[in-house]
Short mmCIF file of C-alpha atoms in Angstrom, two decimals:
data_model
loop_
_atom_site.label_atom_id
_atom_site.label_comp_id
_atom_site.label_asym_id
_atom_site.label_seq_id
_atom_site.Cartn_x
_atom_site.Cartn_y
_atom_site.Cartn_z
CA UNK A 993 190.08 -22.29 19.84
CA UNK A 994 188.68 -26.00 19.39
CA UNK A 995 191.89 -28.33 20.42
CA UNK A 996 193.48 -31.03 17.86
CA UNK A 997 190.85 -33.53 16.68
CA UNK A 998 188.03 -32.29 19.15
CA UNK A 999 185.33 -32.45 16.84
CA UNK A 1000 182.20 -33.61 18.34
CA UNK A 1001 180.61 -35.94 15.48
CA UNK A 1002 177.68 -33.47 15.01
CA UNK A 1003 180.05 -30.62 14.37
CA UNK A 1004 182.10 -33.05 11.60
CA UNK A 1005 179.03 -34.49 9.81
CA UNK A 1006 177.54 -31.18 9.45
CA UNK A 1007 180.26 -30.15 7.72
CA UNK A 1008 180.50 -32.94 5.58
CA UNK A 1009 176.92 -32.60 4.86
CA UNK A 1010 177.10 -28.72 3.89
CA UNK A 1011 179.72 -29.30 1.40
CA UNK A 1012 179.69 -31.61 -2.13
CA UNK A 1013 183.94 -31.90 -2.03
CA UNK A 1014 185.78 -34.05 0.50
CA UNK A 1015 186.78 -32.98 4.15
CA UNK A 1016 189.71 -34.96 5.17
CA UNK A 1017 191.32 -35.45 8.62
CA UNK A 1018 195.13 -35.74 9.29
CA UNK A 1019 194.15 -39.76 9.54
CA UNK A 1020 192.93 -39.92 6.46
CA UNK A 1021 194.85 -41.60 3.37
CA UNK A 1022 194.15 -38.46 1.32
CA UNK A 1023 195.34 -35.86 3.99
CA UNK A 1024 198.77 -35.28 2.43
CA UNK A 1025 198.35 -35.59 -1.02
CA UNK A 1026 195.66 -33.40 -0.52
CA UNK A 1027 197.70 -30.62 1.50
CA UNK A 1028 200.98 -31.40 -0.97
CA UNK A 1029 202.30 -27.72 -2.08
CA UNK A 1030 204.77 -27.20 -5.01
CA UNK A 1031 207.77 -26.41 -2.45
CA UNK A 1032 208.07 -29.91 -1.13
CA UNK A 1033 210.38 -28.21 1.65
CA UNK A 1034 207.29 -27.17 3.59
CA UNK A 1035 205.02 -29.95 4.94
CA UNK A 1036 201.59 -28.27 5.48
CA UNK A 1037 199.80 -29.99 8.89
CA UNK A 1038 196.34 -28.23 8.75
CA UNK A 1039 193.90 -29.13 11.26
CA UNK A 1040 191.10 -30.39 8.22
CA UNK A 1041 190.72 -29.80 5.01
CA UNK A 1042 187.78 -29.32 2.48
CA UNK A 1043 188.30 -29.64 -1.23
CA UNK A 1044 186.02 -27.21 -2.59
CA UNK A 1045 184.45 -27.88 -5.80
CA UNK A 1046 182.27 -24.79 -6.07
CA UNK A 1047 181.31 -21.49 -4.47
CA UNK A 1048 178.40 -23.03 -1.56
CA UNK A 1049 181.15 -25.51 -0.93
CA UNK A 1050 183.93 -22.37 0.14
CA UNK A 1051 180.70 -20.14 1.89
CA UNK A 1052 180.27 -23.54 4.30
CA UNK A 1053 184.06 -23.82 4.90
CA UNK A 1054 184.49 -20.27 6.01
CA UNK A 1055 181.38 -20.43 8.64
CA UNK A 1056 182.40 -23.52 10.07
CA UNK A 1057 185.93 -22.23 10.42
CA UNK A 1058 184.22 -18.78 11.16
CA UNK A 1059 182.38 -20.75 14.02
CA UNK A 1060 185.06 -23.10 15.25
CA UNK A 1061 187.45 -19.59 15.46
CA UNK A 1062 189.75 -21.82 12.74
CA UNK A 1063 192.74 -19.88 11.05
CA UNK A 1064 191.89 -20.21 7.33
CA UNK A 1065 194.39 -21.44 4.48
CA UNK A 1066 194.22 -21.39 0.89
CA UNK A 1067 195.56 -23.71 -1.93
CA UNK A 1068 195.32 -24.25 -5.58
CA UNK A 1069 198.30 -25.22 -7.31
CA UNK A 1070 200.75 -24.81 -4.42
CA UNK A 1071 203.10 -22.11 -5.13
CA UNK A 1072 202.52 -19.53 -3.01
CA UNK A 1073 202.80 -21.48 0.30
CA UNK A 1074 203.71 -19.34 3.10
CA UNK A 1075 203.34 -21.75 6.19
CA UNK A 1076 202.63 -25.35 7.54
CA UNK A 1077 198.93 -24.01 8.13
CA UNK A 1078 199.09 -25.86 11.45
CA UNK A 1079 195.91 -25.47 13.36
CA UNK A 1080 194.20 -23.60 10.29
CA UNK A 1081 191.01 -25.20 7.98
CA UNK A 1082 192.93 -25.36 4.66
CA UNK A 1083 190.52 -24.90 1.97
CA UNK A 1084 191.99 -26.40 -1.67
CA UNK A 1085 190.30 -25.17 -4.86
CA UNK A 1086 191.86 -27.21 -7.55
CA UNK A 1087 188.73 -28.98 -8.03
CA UNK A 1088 187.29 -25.81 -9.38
CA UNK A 1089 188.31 -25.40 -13.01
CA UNK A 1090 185.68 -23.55 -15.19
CA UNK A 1091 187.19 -21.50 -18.01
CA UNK A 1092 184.92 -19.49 -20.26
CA UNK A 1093 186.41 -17.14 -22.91
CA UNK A 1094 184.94 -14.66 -24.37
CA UNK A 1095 186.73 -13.83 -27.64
CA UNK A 1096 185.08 -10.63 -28.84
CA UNK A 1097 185.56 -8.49 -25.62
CA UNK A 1098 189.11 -9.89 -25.37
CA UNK A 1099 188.59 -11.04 -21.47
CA UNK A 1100 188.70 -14.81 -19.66
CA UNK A 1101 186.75 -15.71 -16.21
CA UNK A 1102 187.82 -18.34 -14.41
CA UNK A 1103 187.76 -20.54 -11.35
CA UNK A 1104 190.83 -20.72 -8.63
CA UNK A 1105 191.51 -24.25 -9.45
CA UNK A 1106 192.49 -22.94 -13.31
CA UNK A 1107 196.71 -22.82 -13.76
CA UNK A 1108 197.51 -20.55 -16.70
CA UNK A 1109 198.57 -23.22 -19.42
CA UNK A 1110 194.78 -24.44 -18.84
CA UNK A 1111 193.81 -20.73 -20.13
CA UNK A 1112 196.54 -20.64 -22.71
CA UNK A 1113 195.41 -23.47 -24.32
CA UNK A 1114 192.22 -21.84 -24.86
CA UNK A 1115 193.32 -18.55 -25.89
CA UNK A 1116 195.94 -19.88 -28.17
CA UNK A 1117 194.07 -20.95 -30.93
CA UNK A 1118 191.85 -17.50 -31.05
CA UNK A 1119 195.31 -15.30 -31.12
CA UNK A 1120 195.16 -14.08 -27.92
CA UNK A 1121 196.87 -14.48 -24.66
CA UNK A 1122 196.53 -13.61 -21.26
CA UNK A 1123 199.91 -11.94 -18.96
CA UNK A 1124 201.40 -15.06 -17.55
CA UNK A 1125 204.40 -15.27 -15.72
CA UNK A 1126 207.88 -17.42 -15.87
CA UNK A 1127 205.80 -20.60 -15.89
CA UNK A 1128 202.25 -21.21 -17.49
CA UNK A 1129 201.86 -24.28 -13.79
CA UNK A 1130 201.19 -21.80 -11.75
CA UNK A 1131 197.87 -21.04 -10.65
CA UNK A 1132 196.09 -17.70 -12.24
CA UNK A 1133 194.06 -16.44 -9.06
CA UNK A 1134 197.17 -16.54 -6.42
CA UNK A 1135 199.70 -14.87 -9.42
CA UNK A 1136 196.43 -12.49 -9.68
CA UNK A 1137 196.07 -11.47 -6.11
CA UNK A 1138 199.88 -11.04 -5.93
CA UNK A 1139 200.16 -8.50 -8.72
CA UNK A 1140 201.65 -11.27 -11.57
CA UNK A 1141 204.82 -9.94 -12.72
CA UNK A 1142 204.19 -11.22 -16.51
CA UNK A 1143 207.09 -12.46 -19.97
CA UNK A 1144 205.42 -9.03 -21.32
CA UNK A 1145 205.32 -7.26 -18.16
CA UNK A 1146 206.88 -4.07 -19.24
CA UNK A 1147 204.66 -3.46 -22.14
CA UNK A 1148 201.43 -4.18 -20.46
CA UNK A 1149 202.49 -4.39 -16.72
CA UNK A 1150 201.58 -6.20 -14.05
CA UNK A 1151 198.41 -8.86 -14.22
CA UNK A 1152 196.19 -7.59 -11.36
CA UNK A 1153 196.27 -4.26 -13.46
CA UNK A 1154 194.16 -5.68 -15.83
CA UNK A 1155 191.74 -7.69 -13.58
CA UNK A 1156 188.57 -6.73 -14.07
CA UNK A 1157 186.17 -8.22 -11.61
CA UNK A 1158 186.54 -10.99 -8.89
CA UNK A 1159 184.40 -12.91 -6.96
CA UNK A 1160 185.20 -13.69 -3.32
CA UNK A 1161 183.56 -15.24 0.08
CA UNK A 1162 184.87 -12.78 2.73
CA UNK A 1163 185.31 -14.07 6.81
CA UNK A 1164 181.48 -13.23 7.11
CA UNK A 1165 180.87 -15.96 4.94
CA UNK A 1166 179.32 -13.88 2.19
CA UNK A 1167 180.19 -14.21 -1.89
CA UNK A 1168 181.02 -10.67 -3.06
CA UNK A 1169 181.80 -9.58 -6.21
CA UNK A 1170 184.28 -6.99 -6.04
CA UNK A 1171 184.77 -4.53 -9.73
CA UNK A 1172 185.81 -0.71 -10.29
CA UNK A 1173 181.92 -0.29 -9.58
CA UNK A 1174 180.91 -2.58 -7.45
CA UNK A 1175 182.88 -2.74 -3.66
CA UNK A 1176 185.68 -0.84 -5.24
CA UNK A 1177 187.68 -0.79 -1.93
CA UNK A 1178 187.90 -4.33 -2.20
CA UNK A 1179 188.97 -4.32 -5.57
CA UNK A 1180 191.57 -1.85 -4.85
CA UNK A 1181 192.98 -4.02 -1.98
CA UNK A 1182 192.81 -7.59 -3.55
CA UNK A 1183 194.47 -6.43 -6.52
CA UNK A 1184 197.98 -6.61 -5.13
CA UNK A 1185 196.61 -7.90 -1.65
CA UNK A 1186 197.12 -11.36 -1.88
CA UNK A 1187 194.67 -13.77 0.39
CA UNK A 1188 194.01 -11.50 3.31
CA UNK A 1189 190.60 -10.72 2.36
CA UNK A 1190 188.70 -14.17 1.58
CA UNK A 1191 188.46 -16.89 -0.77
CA UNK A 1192 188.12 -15.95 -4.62
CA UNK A 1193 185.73 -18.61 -6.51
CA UNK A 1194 186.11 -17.06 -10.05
CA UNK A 1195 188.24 -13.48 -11.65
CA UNK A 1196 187.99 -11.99 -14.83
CA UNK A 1197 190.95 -10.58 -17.00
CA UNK A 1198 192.05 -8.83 -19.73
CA UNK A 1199 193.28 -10.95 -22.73
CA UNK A 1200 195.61 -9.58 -26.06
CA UNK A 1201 196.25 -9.98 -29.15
CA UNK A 1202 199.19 -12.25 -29.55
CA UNK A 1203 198.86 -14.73 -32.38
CA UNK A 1204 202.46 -15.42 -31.88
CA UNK A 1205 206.10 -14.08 -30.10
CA UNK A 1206 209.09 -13.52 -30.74
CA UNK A 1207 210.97 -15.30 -27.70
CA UNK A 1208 212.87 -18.00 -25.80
CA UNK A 1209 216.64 -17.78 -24.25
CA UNK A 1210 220.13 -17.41 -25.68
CA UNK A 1211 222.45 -19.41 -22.73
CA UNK A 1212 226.59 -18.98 -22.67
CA UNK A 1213 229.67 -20.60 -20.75
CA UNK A 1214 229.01 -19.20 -17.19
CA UNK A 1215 233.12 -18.53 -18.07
CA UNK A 1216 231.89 -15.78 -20.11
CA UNK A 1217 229.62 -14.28 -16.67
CA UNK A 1218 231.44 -10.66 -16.65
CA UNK A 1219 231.51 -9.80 -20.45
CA UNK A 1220 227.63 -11.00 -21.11
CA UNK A 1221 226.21 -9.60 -17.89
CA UNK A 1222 228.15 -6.31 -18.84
CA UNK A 1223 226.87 -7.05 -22.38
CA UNK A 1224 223.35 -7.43 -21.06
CA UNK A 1225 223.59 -3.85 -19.23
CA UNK A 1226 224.58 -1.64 -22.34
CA UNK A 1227 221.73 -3.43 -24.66
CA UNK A 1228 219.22 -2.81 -21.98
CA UNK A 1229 219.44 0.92 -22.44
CA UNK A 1230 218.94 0.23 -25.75
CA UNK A 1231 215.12 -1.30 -25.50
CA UNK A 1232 212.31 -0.46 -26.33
CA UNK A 1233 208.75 -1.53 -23.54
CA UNK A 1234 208.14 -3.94 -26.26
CA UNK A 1235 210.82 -6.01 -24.91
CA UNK A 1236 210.92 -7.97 -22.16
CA UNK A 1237 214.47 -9.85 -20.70
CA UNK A 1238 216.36 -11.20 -17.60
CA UNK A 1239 220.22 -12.49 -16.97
CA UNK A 1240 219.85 -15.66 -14.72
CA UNK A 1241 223.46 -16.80 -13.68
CA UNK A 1242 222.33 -20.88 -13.57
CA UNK A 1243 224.57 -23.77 -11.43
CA UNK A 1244 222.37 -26.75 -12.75
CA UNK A 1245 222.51 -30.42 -11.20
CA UNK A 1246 223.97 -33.23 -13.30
CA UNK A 1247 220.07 -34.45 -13.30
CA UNK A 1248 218.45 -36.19 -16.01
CA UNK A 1249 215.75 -33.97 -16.13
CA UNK A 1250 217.81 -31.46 -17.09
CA UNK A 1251 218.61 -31.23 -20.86
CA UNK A 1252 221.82 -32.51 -22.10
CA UNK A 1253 223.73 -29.26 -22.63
CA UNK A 1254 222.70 -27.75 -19.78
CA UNK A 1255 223.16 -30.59 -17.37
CA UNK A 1256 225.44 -29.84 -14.71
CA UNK A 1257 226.73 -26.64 -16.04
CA UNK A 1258 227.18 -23.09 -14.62
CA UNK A 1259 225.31 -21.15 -17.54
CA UNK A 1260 224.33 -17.86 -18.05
CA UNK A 1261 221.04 -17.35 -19.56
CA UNK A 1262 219.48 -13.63 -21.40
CA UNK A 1263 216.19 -14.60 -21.50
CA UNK A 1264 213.58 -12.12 -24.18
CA UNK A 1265 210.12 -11.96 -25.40
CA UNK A 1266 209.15 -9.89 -27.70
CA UNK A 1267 205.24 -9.44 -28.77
CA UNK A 1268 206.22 -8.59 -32.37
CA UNK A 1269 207.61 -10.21 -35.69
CA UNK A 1270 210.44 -12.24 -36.33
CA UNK A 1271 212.70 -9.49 -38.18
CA UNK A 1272 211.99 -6.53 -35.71
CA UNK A 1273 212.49 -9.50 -32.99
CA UNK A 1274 215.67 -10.54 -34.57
CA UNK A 1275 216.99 -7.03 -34.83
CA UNK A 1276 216.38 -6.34 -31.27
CA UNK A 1277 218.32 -9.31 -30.40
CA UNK A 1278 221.19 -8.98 -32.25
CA UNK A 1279 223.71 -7.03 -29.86
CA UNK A 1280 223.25 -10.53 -27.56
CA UNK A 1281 223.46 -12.75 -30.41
CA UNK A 1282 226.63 -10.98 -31.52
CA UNK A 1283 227.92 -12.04 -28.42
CA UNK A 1284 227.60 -15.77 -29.22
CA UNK A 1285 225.49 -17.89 -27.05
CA UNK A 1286 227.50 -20.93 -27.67
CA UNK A 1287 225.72 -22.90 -25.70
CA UNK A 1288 221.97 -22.88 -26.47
CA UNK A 1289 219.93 -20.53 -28.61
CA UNK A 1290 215.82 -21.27 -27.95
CA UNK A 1291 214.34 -17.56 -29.50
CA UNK A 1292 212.28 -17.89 -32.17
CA UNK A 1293 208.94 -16.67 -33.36
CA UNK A 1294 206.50 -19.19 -31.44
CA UNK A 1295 203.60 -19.50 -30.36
CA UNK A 1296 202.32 -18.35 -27.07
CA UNK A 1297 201.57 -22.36 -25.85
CA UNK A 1298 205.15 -22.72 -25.67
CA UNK A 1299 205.67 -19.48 -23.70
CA UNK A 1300 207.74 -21.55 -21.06
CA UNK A 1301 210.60 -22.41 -23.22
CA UNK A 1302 211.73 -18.61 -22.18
CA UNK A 1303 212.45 -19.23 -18.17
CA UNK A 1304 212.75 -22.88 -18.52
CA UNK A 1305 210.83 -23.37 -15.31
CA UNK A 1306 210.38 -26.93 -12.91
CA UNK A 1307 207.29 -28.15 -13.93
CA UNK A 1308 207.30 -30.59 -11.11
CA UNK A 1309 207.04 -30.19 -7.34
CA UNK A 1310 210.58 -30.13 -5.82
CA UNK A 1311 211.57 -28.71 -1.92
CA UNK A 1312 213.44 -25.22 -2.72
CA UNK A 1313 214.93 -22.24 -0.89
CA UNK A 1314 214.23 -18.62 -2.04
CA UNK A 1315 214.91 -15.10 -1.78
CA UNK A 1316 214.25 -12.02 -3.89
CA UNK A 1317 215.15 -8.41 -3.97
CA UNK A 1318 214.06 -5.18 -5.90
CA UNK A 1319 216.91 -3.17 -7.27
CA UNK A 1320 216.84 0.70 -7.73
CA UNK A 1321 219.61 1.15 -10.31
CA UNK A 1322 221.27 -1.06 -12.51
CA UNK A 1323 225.12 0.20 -12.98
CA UNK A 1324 228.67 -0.50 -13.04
CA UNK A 1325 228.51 -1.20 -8.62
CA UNK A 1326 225.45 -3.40 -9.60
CA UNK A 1327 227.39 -4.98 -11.78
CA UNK A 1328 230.68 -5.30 -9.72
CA UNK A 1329 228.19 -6.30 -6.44
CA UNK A 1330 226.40 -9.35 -8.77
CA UNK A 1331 229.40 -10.57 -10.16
CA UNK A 1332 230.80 -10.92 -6.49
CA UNK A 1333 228.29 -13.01 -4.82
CA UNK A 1334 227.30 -15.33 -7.44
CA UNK A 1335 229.94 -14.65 -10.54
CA UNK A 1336 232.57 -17.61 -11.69
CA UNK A 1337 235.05 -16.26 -8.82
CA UNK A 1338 232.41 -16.79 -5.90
CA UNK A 1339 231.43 -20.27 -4.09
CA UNK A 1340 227.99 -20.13 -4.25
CA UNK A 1341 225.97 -23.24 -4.31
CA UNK A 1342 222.45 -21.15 -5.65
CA UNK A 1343 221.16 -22.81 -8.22
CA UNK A 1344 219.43 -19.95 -9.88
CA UNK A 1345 219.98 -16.01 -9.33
CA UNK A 1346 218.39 -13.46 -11.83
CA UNK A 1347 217.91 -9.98 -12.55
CA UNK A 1348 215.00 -9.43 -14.51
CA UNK A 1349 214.71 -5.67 -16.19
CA UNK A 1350 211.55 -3.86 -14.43
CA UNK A 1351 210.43 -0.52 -16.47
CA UNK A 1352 207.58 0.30 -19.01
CA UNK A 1353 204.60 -0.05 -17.82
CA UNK A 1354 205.63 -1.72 -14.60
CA UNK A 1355 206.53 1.37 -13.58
CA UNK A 1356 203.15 2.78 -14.18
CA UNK A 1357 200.27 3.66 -12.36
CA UNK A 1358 197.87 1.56 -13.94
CA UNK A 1359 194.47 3.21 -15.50
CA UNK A 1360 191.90 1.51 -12.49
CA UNK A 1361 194.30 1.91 -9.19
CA UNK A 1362 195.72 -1.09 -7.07
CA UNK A 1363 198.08 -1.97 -4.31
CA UNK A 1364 200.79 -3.73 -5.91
CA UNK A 1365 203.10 -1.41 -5.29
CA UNK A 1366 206.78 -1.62 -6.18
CA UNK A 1367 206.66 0.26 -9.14
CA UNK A 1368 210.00 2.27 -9.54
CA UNK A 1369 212.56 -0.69 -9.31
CA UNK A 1370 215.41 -1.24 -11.97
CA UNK A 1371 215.89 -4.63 -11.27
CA UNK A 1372 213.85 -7.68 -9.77
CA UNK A 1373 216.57 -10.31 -8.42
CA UNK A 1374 215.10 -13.37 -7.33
CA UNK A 1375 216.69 -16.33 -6.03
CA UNK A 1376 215.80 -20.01 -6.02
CA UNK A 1377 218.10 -23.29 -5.23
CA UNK A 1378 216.47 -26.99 -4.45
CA UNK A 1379 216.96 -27.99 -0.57
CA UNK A 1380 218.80 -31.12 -0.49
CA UNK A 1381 219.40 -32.91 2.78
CA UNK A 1382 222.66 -32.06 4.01
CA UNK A 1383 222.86 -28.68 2.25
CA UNK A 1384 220.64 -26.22 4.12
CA UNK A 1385 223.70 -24.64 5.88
CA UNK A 1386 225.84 -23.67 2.84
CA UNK A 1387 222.59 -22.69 1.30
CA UNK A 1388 221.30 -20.59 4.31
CA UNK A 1389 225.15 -18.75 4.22
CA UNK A 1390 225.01 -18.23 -0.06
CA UNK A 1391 221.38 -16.56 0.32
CA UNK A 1392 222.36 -14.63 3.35
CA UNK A 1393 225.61 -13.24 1.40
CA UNK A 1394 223.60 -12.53 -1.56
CA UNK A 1395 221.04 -10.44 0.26
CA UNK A 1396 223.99 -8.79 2.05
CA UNK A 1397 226.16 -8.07 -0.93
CA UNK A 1398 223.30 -6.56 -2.82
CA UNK A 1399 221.52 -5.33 -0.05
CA UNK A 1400 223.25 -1.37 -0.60
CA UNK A 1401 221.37 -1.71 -4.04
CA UNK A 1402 217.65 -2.60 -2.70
CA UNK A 1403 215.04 -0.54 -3.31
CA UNK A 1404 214.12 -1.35 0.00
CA UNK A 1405 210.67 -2.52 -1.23
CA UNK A 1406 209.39 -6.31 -2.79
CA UNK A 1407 207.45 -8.16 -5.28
CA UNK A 1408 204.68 -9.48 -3.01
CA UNK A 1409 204.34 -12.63 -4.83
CA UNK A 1410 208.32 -13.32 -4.03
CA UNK A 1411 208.32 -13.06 -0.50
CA UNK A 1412 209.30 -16.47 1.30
CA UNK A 1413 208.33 -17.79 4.49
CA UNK A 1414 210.88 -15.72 6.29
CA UNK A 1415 209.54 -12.44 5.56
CA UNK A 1416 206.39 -13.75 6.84
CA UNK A 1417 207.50 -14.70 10.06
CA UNK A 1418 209.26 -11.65 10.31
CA UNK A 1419 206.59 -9.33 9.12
CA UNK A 1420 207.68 -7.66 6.53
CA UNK A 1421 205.35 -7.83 3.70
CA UNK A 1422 204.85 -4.37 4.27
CA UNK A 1423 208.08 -3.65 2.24
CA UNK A 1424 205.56 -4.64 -0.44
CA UNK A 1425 204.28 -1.51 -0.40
CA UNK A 1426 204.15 2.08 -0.17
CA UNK A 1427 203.33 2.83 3.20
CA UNK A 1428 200.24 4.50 2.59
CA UNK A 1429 198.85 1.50 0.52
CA UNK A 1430 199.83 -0.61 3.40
CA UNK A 1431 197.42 1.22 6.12
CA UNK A 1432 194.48 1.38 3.35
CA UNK A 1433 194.83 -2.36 2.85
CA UNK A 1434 195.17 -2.43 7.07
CA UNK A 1435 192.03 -0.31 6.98
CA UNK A 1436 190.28 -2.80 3.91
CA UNK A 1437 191.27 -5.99 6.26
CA UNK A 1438 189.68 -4.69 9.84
CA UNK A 1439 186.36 -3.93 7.58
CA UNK A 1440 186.28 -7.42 6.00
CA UNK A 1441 188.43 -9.51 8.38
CA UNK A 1442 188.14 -8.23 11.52
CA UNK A 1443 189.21 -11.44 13.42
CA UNK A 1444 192.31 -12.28 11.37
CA UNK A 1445 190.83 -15.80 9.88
CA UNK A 1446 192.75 -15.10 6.46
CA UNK A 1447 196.54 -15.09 8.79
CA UNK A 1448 198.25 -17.92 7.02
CA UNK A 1449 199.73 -16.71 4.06
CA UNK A 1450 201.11 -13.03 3.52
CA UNK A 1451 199.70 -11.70 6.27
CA UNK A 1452 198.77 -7.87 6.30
CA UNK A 1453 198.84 -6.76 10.15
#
């Protein structure tokens, strides 16, 4: 392993040469802007970095790091960040932003540095959307690899089940394209496999018909918590896959970015989408509505550009804590459990706890097989709270008293894509998946990563 900043000047200019982006050094102005992830909690300290801006610039980052026995990170929009990358060549792709669309077969290829409003955009216009998740920011290849749990997940399921090719420079330093027909055990594994296998430099997708939805998010006094959560759990039986809806019990800062009935209020929020019209919509959402959202009431029929109005996401970096949980059943305990740890009674400082309905087609098999596993959970509970200075105790204590109070309810298993930094450095992203999935994709990463490089993110064994 070369030391910190033992480069000889050969070994640094032939790198520079081999590549059109930028390499930067941790002296260099544009180091940390460069490395800058979404969580602002984590400060990444790779060893170098090169800003790709195509696929020869990615091939000539993975030799050198191939040849320098360098760790390998990778970056787009942020999100996903597992690690500080310290010691690792962190390779950042948001310089890479081709988006081609082809309207007629209904699919969308595009490069890692593309985040989903960039596709949307697009799409849009030509009534047709692709399956994004709670905010259109984050980056489409990293939501990809991770399975992409989408606002009309349980009618279509989960986005890497309607990838249909990708194309990725594996540790060898080789550009692969992996498809049903073409290195199929790499498709299977990078569907659901996250960055262990390489760096992808373009995917292609499924897009569908949605000229417009039927969505956004009814809020109420977080007074009212018992009677709408309980509220929530007798419609839910009632749904059809067409629907798709969370309950996110909401503490929000008296911050100006937050809008003015919201701001500083504990809210409860049922958030729906519906791919449908306005009346069948409306109909659907009546037993909520009946309950009087008296604070905010966002659903509408809208188009799919403003498709973030429904989870009401950050759109700018911030330092956060997480944690997330699958649920196997969704009852009266459930209830009581919920209520307990993060109802009106409790003293929870999280910010943000919900329980978004799983079901449909995300408990599928879907038609060409993946790894994102995961697939017979009631309920997806995910956590998220900002980390301000002076707080990381009391948050540390509410997250560990969430995950213990609903712990008797876990599935046991995990939305890859939700894991946090602690479950990588306690190695258990194998509760990802089933544990036959897990040793194919341990099989899949000896073949193509034999020496590890890809270790900085969710690391399969």
């Amino acid at each position: 392993m070369i030391a910190k900043n033992e480069y000889s000047i050969a070994t640094v200019e032939g790198l520079t040469r081999s590549v059109r982006g930028p390499v930067y050094f941790p002296f260099d102005i544009e180091y940390a802007a460069e490395a800058s992830p979404f969580n602002l909690d984590i400060v990444p300290e790779p060893e170098l970095i090169v800003g790709a801006t195509c696929a020869a610039d990615v091939v000539a980052a993975v030799k050198f790091a191939a040849a320098n026995e360098l760790p390998i990170a990778i970056q787009s929009t942020g999100h996903g960040i597992m690690s500080n990358f310290a010691g690792a060549l962190l390779v950042t792709t948001k310089r890479m932003k081709k988006v081609e669309i082809d309207a007629e077969s209904r699919r969308a290829r595009v490069e890692p540095g593309v985040r989903w409003s960039e596709v949307v955009s697009q799409t849009s216009p030509l009534g047709l959307a692709p399956l994004t998740g709670s905010s259109s920011q984050v980056g489409v290849v990293g939501y990809s690899l991770g399975g992409g749990l989408p606002i009309l997940g349980r009618k279509h399921g989960y986005a890497a089940d309607h990838v249909r090719s990708i194309e990725i420079v594996t540790a060898d330093g080789e550009l692969r394209t992996a498809s049903a027909n073409e290195n199929p055990d790499l498709f299977w594994a990078l569907r659901g496999g996250k960055g262990n296998f390489g760096i992808v430099t373009a995917i292609e997708f499924d897009l569908f018909p949605v000229p417009e939805f039927y969505a956004g998010a009814l809020v109420y006094p977080g007074a009212r918590a018992e009677e709408v959560l309980r509220g929530f759990h007798s419609w839910t039986k009632t749904l059809p896959e067409d629907v798709s809806t969370s309950i996110a019990f909401m503490r929000l800062p008296p911050a100006p970015f937050i809008p003015e009935p919201l701001r500083g209020q504990f809210i409860v929020a049922v958030r729906f989408a519906y791919a449908g019209d306005a009346e069948t919509g409306a109909a659907l959402l009546a037993p909520m509505r009946d309950l009087d959202p008296s604070v905010l009431d966002t659903v509408g029929l809208i188009p799919y550009t403003q498709s973030d109005i429904v989870h009401m996401d950050p759109m700018d970096p911030l330092p956060v804590s997480e944690t997330a949980l699958s649920l196997k059943k969704f009852d009266e305990d459930t209830i009581a459990a919920f209520l307990k740890a993060v109802g009106p009674g409790s003293d929870t400082e999280l910010l943000l706890v919900e329980m978004r309905l799983m079901g449909g087609a995300l408990n599928r098999p879907p038609a060409q097989p993946n790894a994102v596993g995961n697939r017979d959970s009631a309920l997806h509970m995910f956590s998220v709270t900002a980390a301000i200075p002076g707080t990381e105790a009391k948050v540390a204590q509410d997250i560990a008293t969430l995950r213990e109070t609903m712990a008797p309810f876990s599935s046991g298993s995990a939305v890859v894509n939700f894991l946090n930094r602690k479950d990588a450095q306690e190695n258990t992203v194998s509760r990802a998946y089933e544990p036959e999935s897990y040793a194919r994709l341990r099989e899949i990463k000896a073949t193509y990563d034999p020496a590890s490089l890809f270790r900085m993110h969710h690391t399969i064994k």
